Amino acid sequence: MAVSPMITIKSRREFEKMAVAGACVAAIHRAVKEAAQPGVSLLELEDISRQILAERGCQSSFLGYHGTYPATLCLSPNDVIVHGIPTDYRLKEGDILSVDAGAIYEGFHGDAAITFGVGEISPEAQRLIDATEEGMWAGIRAVRHGARLGDIGAAISEVGYRHGYGVVEEYLGHGIGRQMHEEPQVPNVGVRGTGMKLRTGMALCIEPMFNVGSRHTKVDPDGWTVRTADGSLSAHWEHTVAITKDGVMVFTAGEEPLPVEEAPERVAEQI
């Protein structure tokens, strides 16, 4: 059932399929985070993702996206904000790494990102990671039947600004379902009480990106890799969230959907 030509309302059965895709994404995150040690290449992490997708009977949401994306993961170290292509770059002690993964199960998508440190990282880097995750959960907690899109962006940006970070505006959250990117777009900056109303049956990806420096971005010549314009560190967190008849559920936080009211302020330790 469609609310508009681009916004779809999902059935319970469709949500069940999205939850399976989300569990696959969570499994990829767990395995990649465990493997991401100094000296490991980004291509080795890509191989782990491909193996888990195959084992779980899922396809990649990313591979071949727009006919050109060459991998199943976006791996974005340090000043890379999003859409980093896996290469033979070998991780170093003190790097931070954002891992964005997407899976399709029986035609339905799950999409999520985490950011973590490699080995021992600086206190500044850890604060950035923690604040970005805090912003994501603030945005997720603003999701409910009858809320407005502006409520989500306001909740996210309030966290980023409070910590003194640049909140990326060019790259957004989004609806998700049969397509990885559906309407509505979900800005990371907003005004409470504005924007379209949310309703039961919708699924959204909430995904803030915070920069230590300015919010501004630039794109590498490969046409995909997005970096901070000033070379500062960036972090990215994302979950797939559904407004179900049983409440708001996070599909990409573990093997089972996580009710928002049961979610801790931070779940990085579980990933």
mmCIF file of C-alpha atoms in Angstrom, residues 3-248:
data_model
loop_
_atom_site.group_PDB
_atom_site.id
_atom_site.type_symbol
_atom_site.label_atom_id
_atom_site.label_comp_id
_atom_site.label_asym_id
_atom_site.label_seq_id
_atom_site.Cartn_x
_atom_site.Cartn_y
_atom_site.Cartn_z
ATOM 1 C CA VAL A 3 0.974 6.670 0.901
ATOM 2 C CA SER A 4 2.436 8.509 -2.098
ATOM 3 C CA PRO A 5 4.086 7.275 -5.318
ATOM 4 C CA MET A 6 7.358 6.905 -3.374
ATOM 5 C CA ILE A 7 6.425 6.303 0.288
ATOM 6 C CA THR A 8 5.354 2.738 1.008
ATOM 7 C CA ILE A 9 3.584 1.217 3.991
ATOM 8 C CA LYS A 10 4.855 -2.241 4.872
ATOM 9 C CA SER A 11 2.878 -5.232 6.093
ATOM 10 C CA ARG A 12 3.878 -7.367 9.078
ATOM 11 C CA ARG A 13 5.239 -10.015 6.693
ATOM 12 C CA GLU A 14 7.294 -7.435 4.830
ATOM 13 C CA PHE A 15 8.708 -6.150 8.099
ATOM 14 C CA GLU A 16 9.668 -9.729 8.988
ATOM 15 C CA LYS A 17 11.735 -9.922 5.807
ATOM 16 C CA MET A 18 13.365 -6.582 6.580
ATOM 17 C CA ALA A 19 14.261 -7.888 10.036
ATOM 18 C CA VAL A 20 16.090 -10.851 8.462
ATOM 19 C CA ALA A 21 18.013 -8.467 6.217
ATOM 20 C CA GLY A 22 18.760 -6.296 9.244
ATOM 21 C CA ALA A 23 20.112 -9.254 11.220
ATOM 22 C CA CYS A 24 22.464 -10.009 8.328
ATOM 23 C CA VAL A 25 23.744 -6.426 8.401
ATOM 24 C CA ALA A 26 24.313 -6.670 12.168
ATOM 25 C CA ALA A 27 26.255 -9.915 11.672
ATOM 26 C CA ILE A 28 28.465 -8.233 9.081
ATOM 27 C CA HIS A 29 29.173 -5.400 11.481
ATOM 28 C CA ARG A 30 30.116 -7.762 14.293
ATOM 29 C CA ALA A 31 32.491 -9.766 12.114
ATOM 30 C CA VAL A 32 34.095 -6.783 10.427
ATOM 31 C CA LYS A 33 34.646 -4.949 13.704
ATOM 32 C CA GLU A 34 36.330 -8.011 15.208
ATOM 33 C CA ALA A 35 38.591 -8.413 12.177
ATOM 34 C CA ALA A 36 39.504 -4.730 11.784
ATOM 35 C CA GLN A 37 42.930 -4.773 13.420
ATOM 36 C CA PRO A 38 46.081 -2.873 12.482
ATOM 37 C CA GLY A 39 47.557 -4.346 9.305
ATOM 38 C CA VAL A 40 44.261 -5.677 7.928
ATOM 39 C CA SER A 41 43.285 -4.346 4.511
ATOM 40 C CA LEU A 42 39.897 -2.940 3.612
ATOM 41 C CA LEU A 43 39.607 -5.569 0.880
ATOM 42 C CA GLU A 44 39.944 -8.300 3.506
ATOM 43 C CA LEU A 45 36.982 -6.779 5.357
ATOM 44 C CA GLU A 46 35.019 -6.715 2.099
ATOM 45 C CA ASP A 47 35.651 -10.464 1.730
ATOM 46 C CA ILE A 48 34.116 -11.061 5.182
ATOM 47 C CA SER A 49 30.970 -9.204 4.169
ATOM 48 C CA ARG A 50 30.576 -11.228 0.979
ATOM 49 C CA GLN A 51 30.932 -14.475 2.899
ATOM 50 C CA ILE A 52 28.272 -13.563 5.472
ATOM 51 C CA LEU A 53 25.817 -12.404 2.804
ATOM 52 C CA ALA A 54 26.183 -15.760 1.060
ATOM 53 C CA GLU A 55 25.878 -17.764 4.275
ATOM 54 C CA ARG A 56 22.654 -15.991 5.216
ATOM 55 C CA GLY A 57 20.994 -16.213 1.824
ATOM 56 C CA CYS A 58 21.066 -12.447 1.268
ATOM 57 C CA GLN A 59 22.220 -10.192 -1.534
ATOM 58 C CA SER A 60 24.098 -6.927 -1.209
ATOM 59 C CA SER A 61 22.188 -3.657 -1.337
ATOM 60 C CA PHE A 62 25.358 -1.855 -2.446
ATOM 61 C CA LEU A 63 27.099 -4.032 -5.048
ATOM 62 C CA GLY A 64 26.352 -2.569 -8.486
ATOM 63 C CA TYR A 65 24.367 0.350 -7.051
ATOM 64 C CA HIS A 66 23.726 2.876 -9.841
ATOM 65 C CA GLY A 67 25.505 0.364 -12.049
ATOM 66 C CA THR A 68 28.955 1.321 -10.764
ATOM 67 C CA TYR A 69 29.505 0.717 -7.043
ATOM 68 C CA PRO A 70 32.040 -2.136 -6.885
ATOM 69 C CA ALA A 71 31.635 -3.551 -3.356
ATOM 70 C CA THR A 72 29.226 -4.813 -0.704
ATOM 71 C CA LEU A 73 30.561 -2.420 1.945
ATOM 72 C CA CYS A 74 31.290 1.264 2.193
ATOM 73 C CA LEU A 75 34.477 1.522 4.277
ATOM 74 C CA SER A 76 35.299 5.076 5.286
ATOM 75 C CA PRO A 77 38.439 5.694 7.378
ATOM 76 C CA ASN A 78 39.319 8.879 9.235
ATOM 77 C CA ASP A 79 38.359 11.932 7.138
ATOM 78 C CA VAL A 80 36.126 9.900 4.781
ATOM 79 C CA ILE A 81 32.502 10.588 5.710
ATOM 80 C CA VAL A 82 30.611 8.064 3.575
ATOM 81 C CA HIS A 83 30.818 5.886 0.438
ATOM 82 C CA GLY A 84 34.459 4.902 0.819
ATOM 83 C CA ILE A 85 35.319 2.114 -1.638
ATOM 84 C CA PRO A 86 37.248 -0.853 -0.156
ATOM 85 C CA THR A 87 40.872 -0.781 -1.325
ATOM 86 C CA ASP A 88 44.171 -2.389 -0.359
ATOM 87 C CA TYR A 89 44.637 0.304 2.312
ATOM 88 C CA ARG A 90 45.828 -1.382 5.515
ATOM 89 C CA LEU A 91 44.404 -0.134 8.780
ATOM 90 C CA LYS A 92 46.726 1.590 11.208
ATOM 91 C CA GLU A 93 46.696 1.925 14.983
ATOM 92 C CA GLY A 94 44.640 4.994 15.828
ATOM 93 C CA ASP A 95 42.478 4.988 12.684
ATOM 94 C CA ILE A 96 38.732 5.235 12.961
ATOM 95 C CA LEU A 97 36.597 3.342 10.472
ATOM 96 C CA SER A 98 32.968 3.690 9.423
ATOM 97 C CA VAL A 99 31.430 0.487 8.078
ATOM 98 C CA ASP A 100 28.193 0.854 6.106
ATOM 99 C CA ALA A 101 26.495 -2.384 5.048
ATOM 100 C CA GLY A 102 23.251 -3.254 3.299
ATOM 101 C CA ALA A 103 21.515 -6.588 2.716
ATOM 102 C CA ILE A 104 18.464 -7.749 0.762
ATOM 103 C CA TYR A 105 16.322 -10.692 1.891
ATOM 104 C CA GLU A 106 13.473 -11.812 -0.371
ATOM 105 C CA GLY A 107 13.320 -8.371 -1.950
ATOM 106 C CA PHE A 108 13.528 -6.253 1.222
ATOM 107 C CA HIS A 109 16.460 -4.210 2.472
ATOM 108 C CA GLY A 110 18.290 -3.540 5.716
ATOM 109 C CA ASP A 111 20.917 -0.794 5.941
ATOM 110 C CA ALA A 112 23.132 0.348 8.829
ATOM 111 C CA ALA A 113 26.512 1.881 9.654
ATOM 112 C CA ILE A 114 28.822 1.847 12.647
ATOM 113 C CA THR A 115 32.054 3.689 13.441
ATOM 114 C CA PHE A 116 34.787 2.335 15.705
ATOM 115 C CA GLY A 117 38.448 2.762 16.509
ATOM 116 C CA VAL A 118 41.314 0.563 15.327
ATOM 117 C CA GLY A 119 43.503 -0.301 18.267
ATOM 118 C CA GLU A 120 44.031 2.587 20.670
ATOM 119 C CA ILE A 121 42.543 5.843 19.413
ATOM 120 C CA SER A 122 42.731 9.429 20.623
ATOM 121 C CA PRO A 123 40.247 10.767 23.168
ATOM 122 C CA GLU A 124 39.103 13.265 20.521
ATOM 123 C CA ALA A 125 38.287 10.452 18.095
ATOM 124 C CA GLN A 126 36.405 8.490 20.751
ATOM 125 C CA ARG A 127 34.344 11.535 21.704
ATOM 126 C CA LEU A 128 33.367 12.004 18.050
ATOM 127 C CA ILE A 129 32.306 8.356 17.693
ATOM 128 C CA ASP A 130 30.286 8.458 20.904
ATOM 129 C CA ALA A 131 28.575 11.741 20.091
ATOM 130 C CA THR A 132 27.572 10.582 16.612
ATOM 131 C CA GLU A 133 26.063 7.412 18.023
ATOM 132 C CA GLU A 134 24.281 9.518 20.646
ATOM 133 C CA GLY A 135 22.876 11.678 17.846
ATOM 134 C CA MET A 136 21.617 8.619 15.997
ATOM 135 C CA TRP A 137 19.773 7.317 19.061
ATOM 136 C CA ALA A 138 18.309 10.746 19.713
ATOM 137 C CA GLY A 139 16.950 10.731 16.178
ATOM 138 C CA ILE A 140 15.621 7.188 16.522
ATOM 139 C CA ARG A 141 13.805 8.056 19.732
ATOM 140 C CA ALA A 142 12.027 10.854 17.876
ATOM 141 C CA VAL A 143 10.470 8.303 15.493
ATOM 142 C CA ARG A 144 6.854 7.372 16.264
ATOM 143 C CA HIS A 145 3.427 7.384 14.678
ATOM 144 C CA GLY A 146 2.289 11.016 14.336
ATOM 145 C CA ALA A 147 5.744 12.557 14.746
ATOM 146 C CA ARG A 148 7.157 14.789 12.033
ATOM 147 C CA LEU A 149 10.342 14.524 10.022
ATOM 148 C CA GLY A 150 11.629 17.760 11.500
ATOM 149 C CA ASP A 151 11.542 16.169 14.955
ATOM 150 C CA ILE A 152 14.212 13.679 13.863
ATOM 151 C CA GLY A 153 16.555 16.223 12.344
ATOM 152 C CA ALA A 154 16.173 18.526 15.326
ATOM 153 C CA ALA A 155 17.007 15.742 17.780
ATOM 154 C CA ILE A 156 20.115 14.744 15.825
ATOM 155 C CA SER A 157 21.453 18.239 15.219
ATOM 156 C CA GLU A 158 20.914 19.314 18.808
ATOM 157 C CA VAL A 159 23.338 16.586 19.885
ATOM 158 C CA GLY A 160 25.910 17.472 17.242
ATOM 159 C CA TYR A 161 25.830 21.178 17.951
ATOM 160 C CA ARG A 162 25.998 20.617 21.703
ATOM 161 C CA HIS A 163 29.257 18.741 21.215
ATOM 162 C CA GLY A 164 30.584 21.398 18.837
ATOM 163 C CA TYR A 165 30.657 19.246 15.693
ATOM 164 C CA GLY A 166 29.843 19.977 12.097
ATOM 165 C CA VAL A 167 26.616 18.147 11.218
ATOM 166 C CA VAL A 168 26.711 17.002 7.601
ATOM 167 C CA GLU A 169 23.677 18.246 5.680
ATOM 168 C CA GLU A 170 24.279 17.055 2.099
ATOM 169 C CA TYR A 171 23.880 13.347 2.903
ATOM 170 C CA LEU A 172 20.657 12.213 4.523
ATOM 171 C CA GLY A 173 18.696 9.398 6.042
ATOM 172 C CA HIS A 174 15.932 7.873 3.949
ATOM 173 C CA GLY A 175 12.973 5.598 3.669
ATOM 174 C CA ILE A 176 13.710 1.930 3.029
ATOM 175 C CA GLY A 177 11.834 -1.201 1.976
ATOM 176 C CA ARG A 178 11.787 -2.812 -1.467
ATOM 177 C CA GLN A 179 14.356 -0.176 -2.422
ATOM 178 C CA MET A 180 17.365 0.775 -0.334
ATOM 179 C CA HIS A 181 16.614 4.456 -0.859
ATOM 180 C CA GLU A 182 12.942 5.402 -0.774
ATOM 181 C CA GLU A 183 11.112 8.555 0.186
ATOM 182 C CA PRO A 184 11.037 10.351 2.490
ATOM 183 C CA GLN A 185 14.465 11.861 2.801
ATOM 184 C CA VAL A 186 15.362 12.235 6.473
ATOM 185 C CA PRO A 187 17.538 15.321 7.135
ATOM 186 C CA ASN A 188 19.998 15.376 10.018
ATOM 187 C CA VAL A 189 19.109 19.011 10.728
ATOM 188 C CA GLY A 190 15.516 20.079 11.289
ATOM 189 C CA VAL A 191 12.900 22.077 13.150
ATOM 190 C CA ARG A 192 10.538 20.313 15.520
ATOM 191 C CA GLY A 193 6.914 20.155 14.434
ATOM 192 C CA THR A 194 7.709 20.604 10.740
ATOM 193 C CA GLY A 195 7.771 18.229 7.795
ATOM 194 C CA MET A 196 5.580 15.283 6.881
ATOM 195 C CA LYS A 197 3.864 13.170 9.508
ATOM 196 C CA LEU A 198 5.160 9.682 10.152
ATOM 197 C CA ARG A 199 2.763 6.763 10.357
ATOM 198 C CA THR A 200 2.660 3.103 11.280
ATOM 199 C CA GLY A 201 4.034 0.901 8.517
ATOM 200 C CA MET A 202 6.864 3.234 7.521
ATOM 201 C CA ALA A 203 10.538 2.262 7.721
ATOM 202 C CA LEU A 204 13.354 4.798 7.901
ATOM 203 C CA CYS A 205 17.133 4.847 8.040
ATOM 204 C CA ILE A 206 18.375 7.330 10.618
ATOM 205 C CA GLU A 207 22.015 8.185 9.861
ATOM 206 C CA PRO A 208 23.868 11.189 11.245
ATOM 207 C CA MET A 209 27.382 12.101 10.153
ATOM 208 C CA PHE A 210 29.338 14.405 12.474
ATOM 209 C CA ASN A 211 32.686 16.052 11.672
ATOM 210 C CA VAL A 212 35.257 17.349 14.132
ATOM 211 C CA GLY A 213 35.640 20.407 11.902
ATOM 212 C CA SER A 214 33.170 22.065 9.557
ATOM 213 C CA ARG A 215 30.118 20.328 8.087
ATOM 214 C CA HIS A 216 31.362 20.854 4.525
ATOM 215 C CA THR A 217 32.225 17.976 2.212
ATOM 216 C CA LYS A 218 34.072 17.141 -0.992
ATOM 217 C CA VAL A 219 33.940 14.168 -3.360
ATOM 218 C CA ASP A 220 37.006 12.298 -4.647
ATOM 219 C CA PRO A 221 37.585 11.836 -8.389
ATOM 220 C CA ASP A 222 36.172 8.293 -8.120
ATOM 221 C CA GLY A 223 32.744 9.909 -7.831
ATOM 222 C CA TRP A 224 31.877 8.015 -4.642
ATOM 223 C CA THR A 225 34.246 8.753 -1.763
ATOM 224 C CA VAL A 226 32.998 11.710 0.308
ATOM 225 C CA ARG A 227 35.486 13.440 2.618
ATOM 226 C CA THR A 228 35.446 16.325 5.036
ATOM 227 C CA ALA A 229 36.398 19.488 3.167
ATOM 228 C CA ASP A 230 38.911 20.454 5.865
ATOM 229 C CA GLY A 231 40.458 17.014 6.389
ATOM 230 C CA SER A 232 39.019 16.585 9.885
ATOM 231 C CA LEU A 233 37.786 13.276 11.309
ATOM 232 C CA SER A 234 34.222 12.153 10.605
ATOM 233 C CA ALA A 235 31.941 9.493 12.102
ATOM 234 C CA HIS A 236 28.773 7.890 10.710
ATOM 235 C CA TRP A 237 26.101 5.837 12.480
ATOM 236 C CA GLU A 238 22.909 4.407 11.008
ATOM 237 C CA HIS A 239 20.084 1.997 11.826
ATOM 238 C CA THR A 240 17.015 0.780 9.978
ATOM 239 C CA VAL A 241 13.958 1.623 12.096
ATOM 240 C CA ALA A 242 10.346 0.522 11.568
ATOM 241 C CA ILE A 243 7.116 1.951 12.963
ATOM 242 C CA THR A 244 5.188 -1.271 13.575
ATOM 243 C CA LYS A 245 1.842 -1.988 15.209
ATOM 244 C CA ASP A 246 3.854 -3.236 18.185
ATOM 245 C CA GLY A 247 5.920 -0.076 18.474
ATOM 246 C CA VAL A 248 9.119 1.320 16.985
#
